[in-house]
PDB file of C-alpha atoms in Angstrom:
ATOM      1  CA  UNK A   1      27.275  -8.235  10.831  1.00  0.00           C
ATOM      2  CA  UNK A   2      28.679  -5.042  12.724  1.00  0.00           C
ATOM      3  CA  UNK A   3      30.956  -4.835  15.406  1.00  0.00           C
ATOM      4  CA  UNK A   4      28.107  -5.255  18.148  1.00  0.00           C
ATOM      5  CA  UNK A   5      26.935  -7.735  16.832  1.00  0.00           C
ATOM      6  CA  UNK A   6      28.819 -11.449  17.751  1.00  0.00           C
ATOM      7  CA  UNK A   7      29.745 -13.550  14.647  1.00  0.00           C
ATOM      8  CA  UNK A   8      27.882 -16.956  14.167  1.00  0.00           C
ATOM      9  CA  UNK A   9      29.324 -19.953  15.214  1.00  0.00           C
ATOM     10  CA  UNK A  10      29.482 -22.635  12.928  1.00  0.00           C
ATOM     11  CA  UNK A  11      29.950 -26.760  14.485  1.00  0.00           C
ATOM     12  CA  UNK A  12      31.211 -28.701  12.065  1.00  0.00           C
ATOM     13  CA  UNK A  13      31.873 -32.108  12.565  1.00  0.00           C
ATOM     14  CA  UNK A  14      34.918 -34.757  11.196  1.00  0.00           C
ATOM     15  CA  UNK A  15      37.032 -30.911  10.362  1.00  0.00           C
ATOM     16  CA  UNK A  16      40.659 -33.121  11.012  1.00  0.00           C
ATOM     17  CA  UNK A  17      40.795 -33.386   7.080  1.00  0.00           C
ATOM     18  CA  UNK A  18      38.420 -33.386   4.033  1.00  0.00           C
ATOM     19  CA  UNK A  19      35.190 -32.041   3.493  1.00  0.00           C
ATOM     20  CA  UNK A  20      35.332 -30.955   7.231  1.00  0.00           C
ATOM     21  CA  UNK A  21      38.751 -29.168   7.363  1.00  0.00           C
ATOM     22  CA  UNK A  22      38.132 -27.279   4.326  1.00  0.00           C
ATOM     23  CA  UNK A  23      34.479 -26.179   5.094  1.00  0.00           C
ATOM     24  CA  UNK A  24      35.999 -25.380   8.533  1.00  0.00           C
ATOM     25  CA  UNK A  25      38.259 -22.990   7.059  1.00  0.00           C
ATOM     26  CA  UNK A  26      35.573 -21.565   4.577  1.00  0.00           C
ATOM     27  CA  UNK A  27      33.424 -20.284   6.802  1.00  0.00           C
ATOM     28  CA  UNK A  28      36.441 -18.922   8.909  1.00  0.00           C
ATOM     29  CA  UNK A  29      37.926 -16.777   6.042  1.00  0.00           C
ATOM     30  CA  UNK A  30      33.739 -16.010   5.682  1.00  0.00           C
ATOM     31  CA  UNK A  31      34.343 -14.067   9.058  1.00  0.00           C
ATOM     32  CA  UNK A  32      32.361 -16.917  11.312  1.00  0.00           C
ATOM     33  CA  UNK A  33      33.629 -18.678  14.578  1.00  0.00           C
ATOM     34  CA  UNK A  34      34.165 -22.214  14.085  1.00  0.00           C
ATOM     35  CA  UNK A  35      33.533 -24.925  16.565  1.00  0.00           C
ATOM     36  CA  UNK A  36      35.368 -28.529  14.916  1.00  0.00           C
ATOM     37  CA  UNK A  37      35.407 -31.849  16.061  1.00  0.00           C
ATOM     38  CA  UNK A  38      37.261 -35.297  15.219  1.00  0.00           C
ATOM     39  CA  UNK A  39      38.516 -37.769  16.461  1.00  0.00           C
ATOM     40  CA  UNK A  40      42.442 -37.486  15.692  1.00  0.00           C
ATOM     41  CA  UNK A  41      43.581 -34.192  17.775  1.00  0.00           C
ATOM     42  CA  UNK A  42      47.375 -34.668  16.633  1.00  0.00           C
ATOM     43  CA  UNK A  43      49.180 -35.644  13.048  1.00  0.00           C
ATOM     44  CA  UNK A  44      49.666 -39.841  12.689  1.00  0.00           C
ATOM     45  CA  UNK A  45      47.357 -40.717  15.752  1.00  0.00           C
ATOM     46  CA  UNK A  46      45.644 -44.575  16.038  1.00  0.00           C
ATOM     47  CA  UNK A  47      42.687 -45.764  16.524  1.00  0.00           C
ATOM     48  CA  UNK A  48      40.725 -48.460  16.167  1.00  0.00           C
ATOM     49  CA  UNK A  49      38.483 -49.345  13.282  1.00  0.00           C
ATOM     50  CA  UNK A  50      40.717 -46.663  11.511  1.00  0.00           C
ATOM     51  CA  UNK A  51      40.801 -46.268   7.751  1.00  0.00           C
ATOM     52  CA  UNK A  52      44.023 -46.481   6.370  1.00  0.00           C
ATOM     53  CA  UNK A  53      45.814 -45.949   2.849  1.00  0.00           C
ATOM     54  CA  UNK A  54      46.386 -49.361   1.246  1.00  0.00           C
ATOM     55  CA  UNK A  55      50.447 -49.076   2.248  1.00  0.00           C
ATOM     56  CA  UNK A  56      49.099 -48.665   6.194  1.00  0.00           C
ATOM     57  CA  UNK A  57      50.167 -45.218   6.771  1.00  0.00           C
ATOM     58  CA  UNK A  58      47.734 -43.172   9.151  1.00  0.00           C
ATOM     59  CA  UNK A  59      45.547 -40.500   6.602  1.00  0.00           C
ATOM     60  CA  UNK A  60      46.963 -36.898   6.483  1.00  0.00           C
ATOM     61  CA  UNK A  61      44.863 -34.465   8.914  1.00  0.00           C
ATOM     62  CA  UNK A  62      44.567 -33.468  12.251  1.00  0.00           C
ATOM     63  CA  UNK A  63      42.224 -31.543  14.894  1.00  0.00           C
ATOM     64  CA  UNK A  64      45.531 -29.631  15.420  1.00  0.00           C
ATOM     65  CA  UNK A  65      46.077 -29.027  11.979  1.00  0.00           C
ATOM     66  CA  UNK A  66      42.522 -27.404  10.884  1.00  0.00           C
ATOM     67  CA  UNK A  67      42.717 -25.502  13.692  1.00  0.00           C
ATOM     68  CA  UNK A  68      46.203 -23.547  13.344  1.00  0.00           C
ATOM     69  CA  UNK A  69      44.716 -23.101   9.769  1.00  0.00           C
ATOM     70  CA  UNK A  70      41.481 -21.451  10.816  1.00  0.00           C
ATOM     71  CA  UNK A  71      43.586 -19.462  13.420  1.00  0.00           C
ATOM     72  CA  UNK A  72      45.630 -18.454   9.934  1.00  0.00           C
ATOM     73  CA  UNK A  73      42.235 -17.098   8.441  1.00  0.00           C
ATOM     74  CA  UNK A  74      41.758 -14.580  11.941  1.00  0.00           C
ATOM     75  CA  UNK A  75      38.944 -16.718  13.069  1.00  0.00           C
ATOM     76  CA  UNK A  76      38.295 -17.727  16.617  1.00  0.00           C
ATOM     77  CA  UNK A  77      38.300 -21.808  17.158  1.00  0.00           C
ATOM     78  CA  UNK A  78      37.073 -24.505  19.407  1.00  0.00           C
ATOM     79  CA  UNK A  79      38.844 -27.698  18.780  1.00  0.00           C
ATOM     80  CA  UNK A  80      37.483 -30.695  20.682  1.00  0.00           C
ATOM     81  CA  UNK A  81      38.018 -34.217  20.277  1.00  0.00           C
ATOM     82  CA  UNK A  82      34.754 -36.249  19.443  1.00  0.00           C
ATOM     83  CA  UNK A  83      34.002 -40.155  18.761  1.00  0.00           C
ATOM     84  CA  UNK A  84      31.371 -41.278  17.158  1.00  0.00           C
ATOM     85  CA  UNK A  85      31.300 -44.655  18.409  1.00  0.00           C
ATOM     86  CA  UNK A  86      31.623 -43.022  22.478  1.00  0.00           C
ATOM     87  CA  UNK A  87      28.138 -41.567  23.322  1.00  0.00           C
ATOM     88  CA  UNK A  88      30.178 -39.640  26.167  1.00  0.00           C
ATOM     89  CA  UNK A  89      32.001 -37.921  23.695  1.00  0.00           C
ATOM     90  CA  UNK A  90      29.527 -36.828  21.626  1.00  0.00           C
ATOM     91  CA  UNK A  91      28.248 -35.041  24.812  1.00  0.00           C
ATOM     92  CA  UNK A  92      31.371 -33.856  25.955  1.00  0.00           C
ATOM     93  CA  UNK A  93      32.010 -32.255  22.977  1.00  0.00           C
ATOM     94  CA  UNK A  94      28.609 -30.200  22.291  1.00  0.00           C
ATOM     95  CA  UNK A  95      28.928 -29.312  25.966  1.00  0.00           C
ATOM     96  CA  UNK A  96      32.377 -27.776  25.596  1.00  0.00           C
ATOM     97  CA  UNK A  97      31.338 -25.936  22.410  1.00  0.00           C
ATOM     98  CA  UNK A  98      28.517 -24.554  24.054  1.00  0.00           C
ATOM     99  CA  UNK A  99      30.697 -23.694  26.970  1.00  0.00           C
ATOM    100  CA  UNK A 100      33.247 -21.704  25.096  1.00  0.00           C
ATOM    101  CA  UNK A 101      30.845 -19.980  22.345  1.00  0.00           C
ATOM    102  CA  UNK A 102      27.595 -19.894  24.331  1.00  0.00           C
ATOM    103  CA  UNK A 103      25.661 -20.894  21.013  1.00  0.00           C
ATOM    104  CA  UNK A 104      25.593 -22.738  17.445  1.00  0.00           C
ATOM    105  CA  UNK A 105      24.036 -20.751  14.526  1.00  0.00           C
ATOM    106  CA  UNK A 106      25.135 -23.881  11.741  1.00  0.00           C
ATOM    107  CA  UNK A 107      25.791 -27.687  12.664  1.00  0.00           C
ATOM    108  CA  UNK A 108      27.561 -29.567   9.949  1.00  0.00           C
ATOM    109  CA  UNK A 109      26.693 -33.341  10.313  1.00  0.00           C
ATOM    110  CA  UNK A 110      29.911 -33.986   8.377  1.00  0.00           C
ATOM    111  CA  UNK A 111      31.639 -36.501  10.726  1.00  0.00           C
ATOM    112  CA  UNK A 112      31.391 -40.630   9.459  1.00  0.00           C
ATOM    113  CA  UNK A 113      32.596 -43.620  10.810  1.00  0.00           C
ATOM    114  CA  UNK A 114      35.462 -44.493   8.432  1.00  0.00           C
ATOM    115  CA  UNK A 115      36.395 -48.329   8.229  1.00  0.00           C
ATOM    116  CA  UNK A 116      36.787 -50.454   5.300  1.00  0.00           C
ATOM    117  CA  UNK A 117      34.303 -53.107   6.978  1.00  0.00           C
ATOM    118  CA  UNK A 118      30.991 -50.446   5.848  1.00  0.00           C
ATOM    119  CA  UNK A 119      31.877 -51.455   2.470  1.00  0.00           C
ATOM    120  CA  UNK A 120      32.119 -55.006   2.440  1.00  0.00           C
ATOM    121  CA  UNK A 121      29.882 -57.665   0.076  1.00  0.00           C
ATOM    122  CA  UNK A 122      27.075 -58.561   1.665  1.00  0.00           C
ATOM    123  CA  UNK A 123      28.384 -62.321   2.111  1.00  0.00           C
ATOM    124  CA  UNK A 124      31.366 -60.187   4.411  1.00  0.00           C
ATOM    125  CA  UNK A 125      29.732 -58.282   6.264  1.00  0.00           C
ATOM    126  CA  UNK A 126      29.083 -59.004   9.567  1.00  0.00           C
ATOM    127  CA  UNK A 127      26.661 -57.889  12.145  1.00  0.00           C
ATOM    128  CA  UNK A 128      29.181 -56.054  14.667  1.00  0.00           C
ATOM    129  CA  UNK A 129      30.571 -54.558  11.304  1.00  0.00           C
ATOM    130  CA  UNK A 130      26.785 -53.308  10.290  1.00  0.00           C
ATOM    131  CA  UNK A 131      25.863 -52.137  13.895  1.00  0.00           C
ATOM    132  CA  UNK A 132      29.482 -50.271  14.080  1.00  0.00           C
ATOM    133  CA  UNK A 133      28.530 -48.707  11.001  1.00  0.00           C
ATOM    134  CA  UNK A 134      25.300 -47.471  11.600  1.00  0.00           C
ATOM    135  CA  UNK A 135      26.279 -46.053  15.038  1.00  0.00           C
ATOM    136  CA  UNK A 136      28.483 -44.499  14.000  1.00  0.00           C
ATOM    137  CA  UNK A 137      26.358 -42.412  10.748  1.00  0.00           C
ATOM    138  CA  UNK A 138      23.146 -42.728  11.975  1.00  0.00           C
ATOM    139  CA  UNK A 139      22.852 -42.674  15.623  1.00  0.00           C
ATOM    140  CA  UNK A 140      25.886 -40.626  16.739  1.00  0.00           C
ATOM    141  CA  UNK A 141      24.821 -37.903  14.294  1.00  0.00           C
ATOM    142  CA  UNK A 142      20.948 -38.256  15.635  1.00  0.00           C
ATOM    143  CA  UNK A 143      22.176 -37.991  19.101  1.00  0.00           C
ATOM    144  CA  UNK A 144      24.224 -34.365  18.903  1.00  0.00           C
ATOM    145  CA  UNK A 145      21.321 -33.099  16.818  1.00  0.00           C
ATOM    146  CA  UNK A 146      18.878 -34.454  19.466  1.00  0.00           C
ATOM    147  CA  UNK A 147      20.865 -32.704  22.354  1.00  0.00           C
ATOM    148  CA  UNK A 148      21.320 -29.635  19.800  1.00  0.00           C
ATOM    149  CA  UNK A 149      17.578 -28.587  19.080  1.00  0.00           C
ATOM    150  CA  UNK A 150      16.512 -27.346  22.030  1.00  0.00           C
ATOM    151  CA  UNK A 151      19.816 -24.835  22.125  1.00  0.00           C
ATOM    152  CA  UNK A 152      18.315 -23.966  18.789  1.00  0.00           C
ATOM    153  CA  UNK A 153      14.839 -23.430  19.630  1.00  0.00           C
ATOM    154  CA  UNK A 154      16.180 -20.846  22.908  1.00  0.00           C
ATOM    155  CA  UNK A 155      18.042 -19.003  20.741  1.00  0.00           C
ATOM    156  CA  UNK A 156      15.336 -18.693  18.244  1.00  0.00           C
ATOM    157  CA  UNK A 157      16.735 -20.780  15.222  1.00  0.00           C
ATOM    158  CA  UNK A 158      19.715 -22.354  13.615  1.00  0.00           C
ATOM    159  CA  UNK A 159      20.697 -24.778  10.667  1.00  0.00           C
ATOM    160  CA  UNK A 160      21.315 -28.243  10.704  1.00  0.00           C
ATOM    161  CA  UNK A 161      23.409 -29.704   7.395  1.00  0.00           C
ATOM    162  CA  UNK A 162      23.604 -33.575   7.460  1.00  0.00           C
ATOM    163  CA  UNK A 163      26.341 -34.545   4.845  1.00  0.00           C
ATOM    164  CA  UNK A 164      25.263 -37.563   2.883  1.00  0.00           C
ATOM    165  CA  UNK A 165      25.741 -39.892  -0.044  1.00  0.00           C
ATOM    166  CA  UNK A 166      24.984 -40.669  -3.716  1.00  0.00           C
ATOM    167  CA  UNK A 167      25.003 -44.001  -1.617  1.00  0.00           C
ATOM    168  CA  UNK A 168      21.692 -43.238   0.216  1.00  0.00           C
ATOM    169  CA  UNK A 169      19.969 -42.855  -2.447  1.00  0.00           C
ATOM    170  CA  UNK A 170      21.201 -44.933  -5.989  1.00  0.00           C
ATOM    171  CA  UNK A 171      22.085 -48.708  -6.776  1.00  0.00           C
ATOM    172  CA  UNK A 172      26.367 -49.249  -6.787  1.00  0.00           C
ATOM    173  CA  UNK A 173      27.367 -49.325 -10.124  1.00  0.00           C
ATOM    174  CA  UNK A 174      29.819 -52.062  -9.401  1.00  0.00           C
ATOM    175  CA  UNK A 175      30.459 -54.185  -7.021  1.00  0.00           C
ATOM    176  CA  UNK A 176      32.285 -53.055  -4.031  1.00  0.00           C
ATOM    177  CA  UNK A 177      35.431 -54.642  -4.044  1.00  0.00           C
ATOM    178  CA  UNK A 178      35.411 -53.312  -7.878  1.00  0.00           C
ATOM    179  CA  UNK A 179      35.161 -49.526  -6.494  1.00  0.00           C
ATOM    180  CA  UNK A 180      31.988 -49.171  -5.269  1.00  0.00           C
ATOM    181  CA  UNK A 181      30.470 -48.845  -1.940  1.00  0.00           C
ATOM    182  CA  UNK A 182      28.814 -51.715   0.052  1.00  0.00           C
ATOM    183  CA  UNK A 183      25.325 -52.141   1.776  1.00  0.00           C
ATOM    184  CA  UNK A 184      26.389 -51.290   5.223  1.00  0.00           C
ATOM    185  CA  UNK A 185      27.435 -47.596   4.222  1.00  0.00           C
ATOM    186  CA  UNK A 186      24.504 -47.005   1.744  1.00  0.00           C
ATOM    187  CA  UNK A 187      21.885 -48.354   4.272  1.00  0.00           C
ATOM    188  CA  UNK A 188      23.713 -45.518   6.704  1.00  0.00           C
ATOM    189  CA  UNK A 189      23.436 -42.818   4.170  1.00  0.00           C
ATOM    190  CA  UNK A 190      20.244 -43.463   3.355  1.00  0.00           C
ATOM    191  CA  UNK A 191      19.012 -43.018   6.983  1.00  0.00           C
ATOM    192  CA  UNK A 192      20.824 -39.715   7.902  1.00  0.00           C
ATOM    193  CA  UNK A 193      19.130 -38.525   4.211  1.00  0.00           C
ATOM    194  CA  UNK A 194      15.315 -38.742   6.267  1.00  0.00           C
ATOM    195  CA  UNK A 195      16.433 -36.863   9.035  1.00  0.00           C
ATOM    196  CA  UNK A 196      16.544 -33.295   7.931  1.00  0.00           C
ATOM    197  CA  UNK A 197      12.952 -33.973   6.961  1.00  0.00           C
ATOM    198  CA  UNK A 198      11.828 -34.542  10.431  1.00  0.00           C
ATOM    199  CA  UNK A 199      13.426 -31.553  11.810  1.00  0.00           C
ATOM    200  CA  UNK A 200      11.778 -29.289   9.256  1.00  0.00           C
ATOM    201  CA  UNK A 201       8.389 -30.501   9.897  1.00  0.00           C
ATOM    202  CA  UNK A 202       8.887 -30.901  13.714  1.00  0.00           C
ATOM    203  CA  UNK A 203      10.754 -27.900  14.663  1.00  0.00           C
ATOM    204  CA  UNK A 204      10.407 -25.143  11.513  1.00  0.00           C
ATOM    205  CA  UNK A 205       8.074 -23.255  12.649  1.00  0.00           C
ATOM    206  CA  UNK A 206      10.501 -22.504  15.770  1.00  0.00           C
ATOM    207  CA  UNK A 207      12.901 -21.099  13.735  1.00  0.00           C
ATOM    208  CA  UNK A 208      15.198 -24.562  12.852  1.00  0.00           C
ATOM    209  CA  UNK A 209      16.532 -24.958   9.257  1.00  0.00           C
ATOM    210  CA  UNK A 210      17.463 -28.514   8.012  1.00  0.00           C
ATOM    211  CA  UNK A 211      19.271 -30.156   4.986  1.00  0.00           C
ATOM    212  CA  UNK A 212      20.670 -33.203   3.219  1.00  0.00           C
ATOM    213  CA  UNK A 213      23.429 -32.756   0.543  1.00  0.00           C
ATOM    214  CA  UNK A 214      24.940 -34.655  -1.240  1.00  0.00           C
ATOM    215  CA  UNK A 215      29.136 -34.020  -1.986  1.00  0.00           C
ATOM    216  CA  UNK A 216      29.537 -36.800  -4.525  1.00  0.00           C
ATOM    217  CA  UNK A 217      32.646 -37.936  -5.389  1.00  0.00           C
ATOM    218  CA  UNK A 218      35.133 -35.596  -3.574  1.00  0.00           C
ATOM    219  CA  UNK A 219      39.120 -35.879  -3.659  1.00  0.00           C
ATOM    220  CA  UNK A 220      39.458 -36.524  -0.150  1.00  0.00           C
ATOM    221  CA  UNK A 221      42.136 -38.347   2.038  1.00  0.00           C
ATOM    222  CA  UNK A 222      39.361 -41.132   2.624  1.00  0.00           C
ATOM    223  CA  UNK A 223      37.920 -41.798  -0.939  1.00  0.00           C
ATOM    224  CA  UNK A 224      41.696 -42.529  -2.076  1.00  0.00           C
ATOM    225  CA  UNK A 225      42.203 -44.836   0.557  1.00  0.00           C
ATOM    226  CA  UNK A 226      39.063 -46.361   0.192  1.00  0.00           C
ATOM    227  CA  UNK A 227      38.567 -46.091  -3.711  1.00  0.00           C
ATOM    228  CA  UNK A 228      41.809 -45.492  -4.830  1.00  0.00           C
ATOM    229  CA  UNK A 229      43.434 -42.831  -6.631  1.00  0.00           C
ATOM    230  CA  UNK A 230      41.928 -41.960  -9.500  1.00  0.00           C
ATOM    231  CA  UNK A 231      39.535 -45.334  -8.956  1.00  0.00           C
ATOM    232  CA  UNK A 232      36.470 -46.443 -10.615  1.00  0.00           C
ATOM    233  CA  UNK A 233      33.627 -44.073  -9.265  1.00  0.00           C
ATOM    234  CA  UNK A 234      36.608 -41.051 -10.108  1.00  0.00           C
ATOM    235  CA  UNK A 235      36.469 -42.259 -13.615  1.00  0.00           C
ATOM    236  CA  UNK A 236      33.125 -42.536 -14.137  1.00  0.00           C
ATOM    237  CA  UNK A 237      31.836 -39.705 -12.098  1.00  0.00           C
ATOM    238  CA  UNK A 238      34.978 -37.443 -11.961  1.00  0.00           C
ATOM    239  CA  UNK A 239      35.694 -35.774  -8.482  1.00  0.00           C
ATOM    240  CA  UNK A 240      35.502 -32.309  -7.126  1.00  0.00           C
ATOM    241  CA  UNK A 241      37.921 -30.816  -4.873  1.00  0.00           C
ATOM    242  CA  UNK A 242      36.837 -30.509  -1.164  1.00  0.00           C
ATOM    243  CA  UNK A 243      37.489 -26.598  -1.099  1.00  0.00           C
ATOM    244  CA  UNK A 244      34.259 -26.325  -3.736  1.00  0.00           C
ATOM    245  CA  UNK A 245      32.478 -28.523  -1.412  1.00  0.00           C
ATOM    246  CA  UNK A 246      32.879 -25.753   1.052  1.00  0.00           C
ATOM    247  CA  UNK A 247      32.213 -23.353  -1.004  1.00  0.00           C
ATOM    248  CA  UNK A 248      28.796 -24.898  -1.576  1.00  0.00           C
ATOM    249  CA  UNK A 249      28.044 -25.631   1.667  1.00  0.00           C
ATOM    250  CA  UNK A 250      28.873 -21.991   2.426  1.00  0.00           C
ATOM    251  CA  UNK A 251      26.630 -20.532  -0.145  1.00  0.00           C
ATOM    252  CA  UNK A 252      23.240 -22.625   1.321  1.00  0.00           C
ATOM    253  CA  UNK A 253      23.813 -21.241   4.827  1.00  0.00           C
ATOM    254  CA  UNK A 254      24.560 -17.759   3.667  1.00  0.00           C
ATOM    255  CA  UNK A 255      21.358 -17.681   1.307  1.00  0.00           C
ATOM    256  CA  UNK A 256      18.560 -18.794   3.280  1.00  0.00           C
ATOM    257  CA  UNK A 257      15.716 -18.640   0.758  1.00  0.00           C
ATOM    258  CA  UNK A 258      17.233 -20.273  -1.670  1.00  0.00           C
ATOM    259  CA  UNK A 259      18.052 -23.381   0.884  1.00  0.00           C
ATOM    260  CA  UNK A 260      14.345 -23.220   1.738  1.00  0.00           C
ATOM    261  CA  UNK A 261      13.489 -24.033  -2.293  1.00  0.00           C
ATOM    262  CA  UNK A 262      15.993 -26.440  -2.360  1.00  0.00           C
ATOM    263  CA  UNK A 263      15.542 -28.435   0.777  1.00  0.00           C
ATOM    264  CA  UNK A 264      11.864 -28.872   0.084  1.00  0.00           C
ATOM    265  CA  UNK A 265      13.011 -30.919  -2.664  1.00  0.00           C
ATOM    266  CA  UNK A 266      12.700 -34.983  -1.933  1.00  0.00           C
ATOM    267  CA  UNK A 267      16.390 -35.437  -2.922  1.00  0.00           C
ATOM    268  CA  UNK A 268      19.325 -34.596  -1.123  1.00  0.00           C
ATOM    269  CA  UNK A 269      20.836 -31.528  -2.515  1.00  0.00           C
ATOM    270  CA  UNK A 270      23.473 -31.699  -5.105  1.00  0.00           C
ATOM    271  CA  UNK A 271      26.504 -29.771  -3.860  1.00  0.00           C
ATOM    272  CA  UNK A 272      28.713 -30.465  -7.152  1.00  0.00           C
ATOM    273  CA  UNK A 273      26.227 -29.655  -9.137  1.00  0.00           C
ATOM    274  CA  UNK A 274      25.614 -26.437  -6.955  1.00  0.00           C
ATOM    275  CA  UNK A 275      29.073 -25.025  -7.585  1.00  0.00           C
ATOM    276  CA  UNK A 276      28.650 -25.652 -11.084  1.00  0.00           C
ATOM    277  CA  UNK A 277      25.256 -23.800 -11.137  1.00  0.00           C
ATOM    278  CA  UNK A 278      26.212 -20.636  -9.156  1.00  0.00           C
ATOM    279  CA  UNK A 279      29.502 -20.342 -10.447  1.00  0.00           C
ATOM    280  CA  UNK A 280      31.387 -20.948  -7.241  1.00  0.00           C
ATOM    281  CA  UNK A 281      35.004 -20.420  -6.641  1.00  0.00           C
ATOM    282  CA  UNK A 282      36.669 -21.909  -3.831  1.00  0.00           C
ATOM    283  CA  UNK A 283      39.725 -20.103  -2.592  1.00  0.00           C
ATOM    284  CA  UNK A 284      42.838 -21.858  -4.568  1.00  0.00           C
ATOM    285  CA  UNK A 285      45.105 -21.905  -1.174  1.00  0.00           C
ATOM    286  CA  UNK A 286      42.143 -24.349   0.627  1.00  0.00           C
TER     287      UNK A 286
END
């Protein structure tokens, strides 16, 4: 880049914590403007169908916060609050995005409806709890990058990275009220995995990049409350911290031909496995 020429603008979903807060401040400190969305704007918020840590208390992470931390790294932010289970919001949001930046170079599909119903037994789980579930990983994400490709396709390209799950695409190991995850999230997972597929062969050749990756077991807010500290799927799988996540995800949208190789691959990319590969650091403050 040179001081004509604008910085790209990286949207990146669920940024209040996680995965999305640290990949939000990754590709701030990377010198890009960052767009974030969530659903929690301030510290200790409610909501409903909210995941909680097993003593009740709200998870860590705010809108708020992962902005005045990518305003720390001398980036320019959007913060916007975004639902996943309001259609209206999901609209509202890419609309005020677009209003303030006037593009999006990178969408992070990173956002997921977090509830402790998506991984009930199958003799729990509901049908609300299923279609709550799927809105909320499937559709919700669908419908921004829906409203997003043509924006893409006038501006002459752009990258789509849906975040998805060991989950999609393996057998639990366990049940999942022994640590595992249930049908209703896997199911989800496994349908956001097919969509980068679609874009590539639908809109490539107009200039639109797509991906699946895979995280795996990341030391997130969420995955403690859900799985525990230092629970079953840690222990067998170990967990990466979220900062090398970013890092990863940073590395496939700065190096375009090697994303091309690896997202022509049937299986979503490995991200841990990525950082192990290239030898990436992430920053030790993330």
């Amino acid at each position: 880049m040179t001081s004509s020429t604008p910085a790209p603008v990286a949207l990146i979903t669920g940024a209040s914590r996680g995965i999305g807060a640290a990949t939000a401040l990754a590709f701030a400190r990377a010198g890009w403007r960052i767009a974030i969305t969530a659903r929690t704007r301030v510290e200790g918020q409610t909501h409903r169908h909210q995941l909680r840590r097993p003593d009740g208390r709200a998870l860590a992470g705010s809108l708020e916060s992962t902005a005045e931390a990518v305003r720390g790294a001398g980036a320019e932010v959007c913060a916007t609050t975004m639902d996943l289970m309001d259609p209206a919001s999901l609209d509202a949001a890419l609309d005020a995005v677009l209003a303030h930046f006037g593009r999006v170079d990178l969408l992070v599909n990173n956002a997921v409806y977090q509830d402790r119903e998506s991984n009930a037994l199958l003799a729990d789980l509901d049908d609300a709890a299923l279609a709550r579930t799927l809105q909320g990983n499937v559709v919700a994400p669908l419908r921004l990058v829906r409203r997003l490709l043509p924006v893409l396709v006038a501006q002459g390209g752009g990258l789509i990275v849906n975040v998805g799950s060991g989950a999609g695409q393996a057998d639990p190991p366990m049940p999942a009220d022994q640590g595992a995850w249930g049908y209703a999230y896997g199911a989800s997972k496994a349908a956001l995995a097919r969509l980068a597929g679609c874009i590539n062969v639908e809109y490539g050749a107009r200039g639109v990049r797509a991906c699946s990756v895979n995280p795996g077991v990341v030391g997130t807010e969420a995955v403690t409350a859900t799985l525990g500290d230092g629970g079953a799927l840690e222990r067998r799988y170990g967990a990466m911290a979220p900062a090398s996540i970013a890092a990863a995800l940073l590395w496939l949208a700065t190096h375009p031909e090697a994303l091309a190789a690896l997202a022509r691959q049937p299986q979503l990319i490995d991200l841990q496995a990525l950082v192990r590969r290239e030898g990436l650091q992430a920053d030790a403050t993330a």
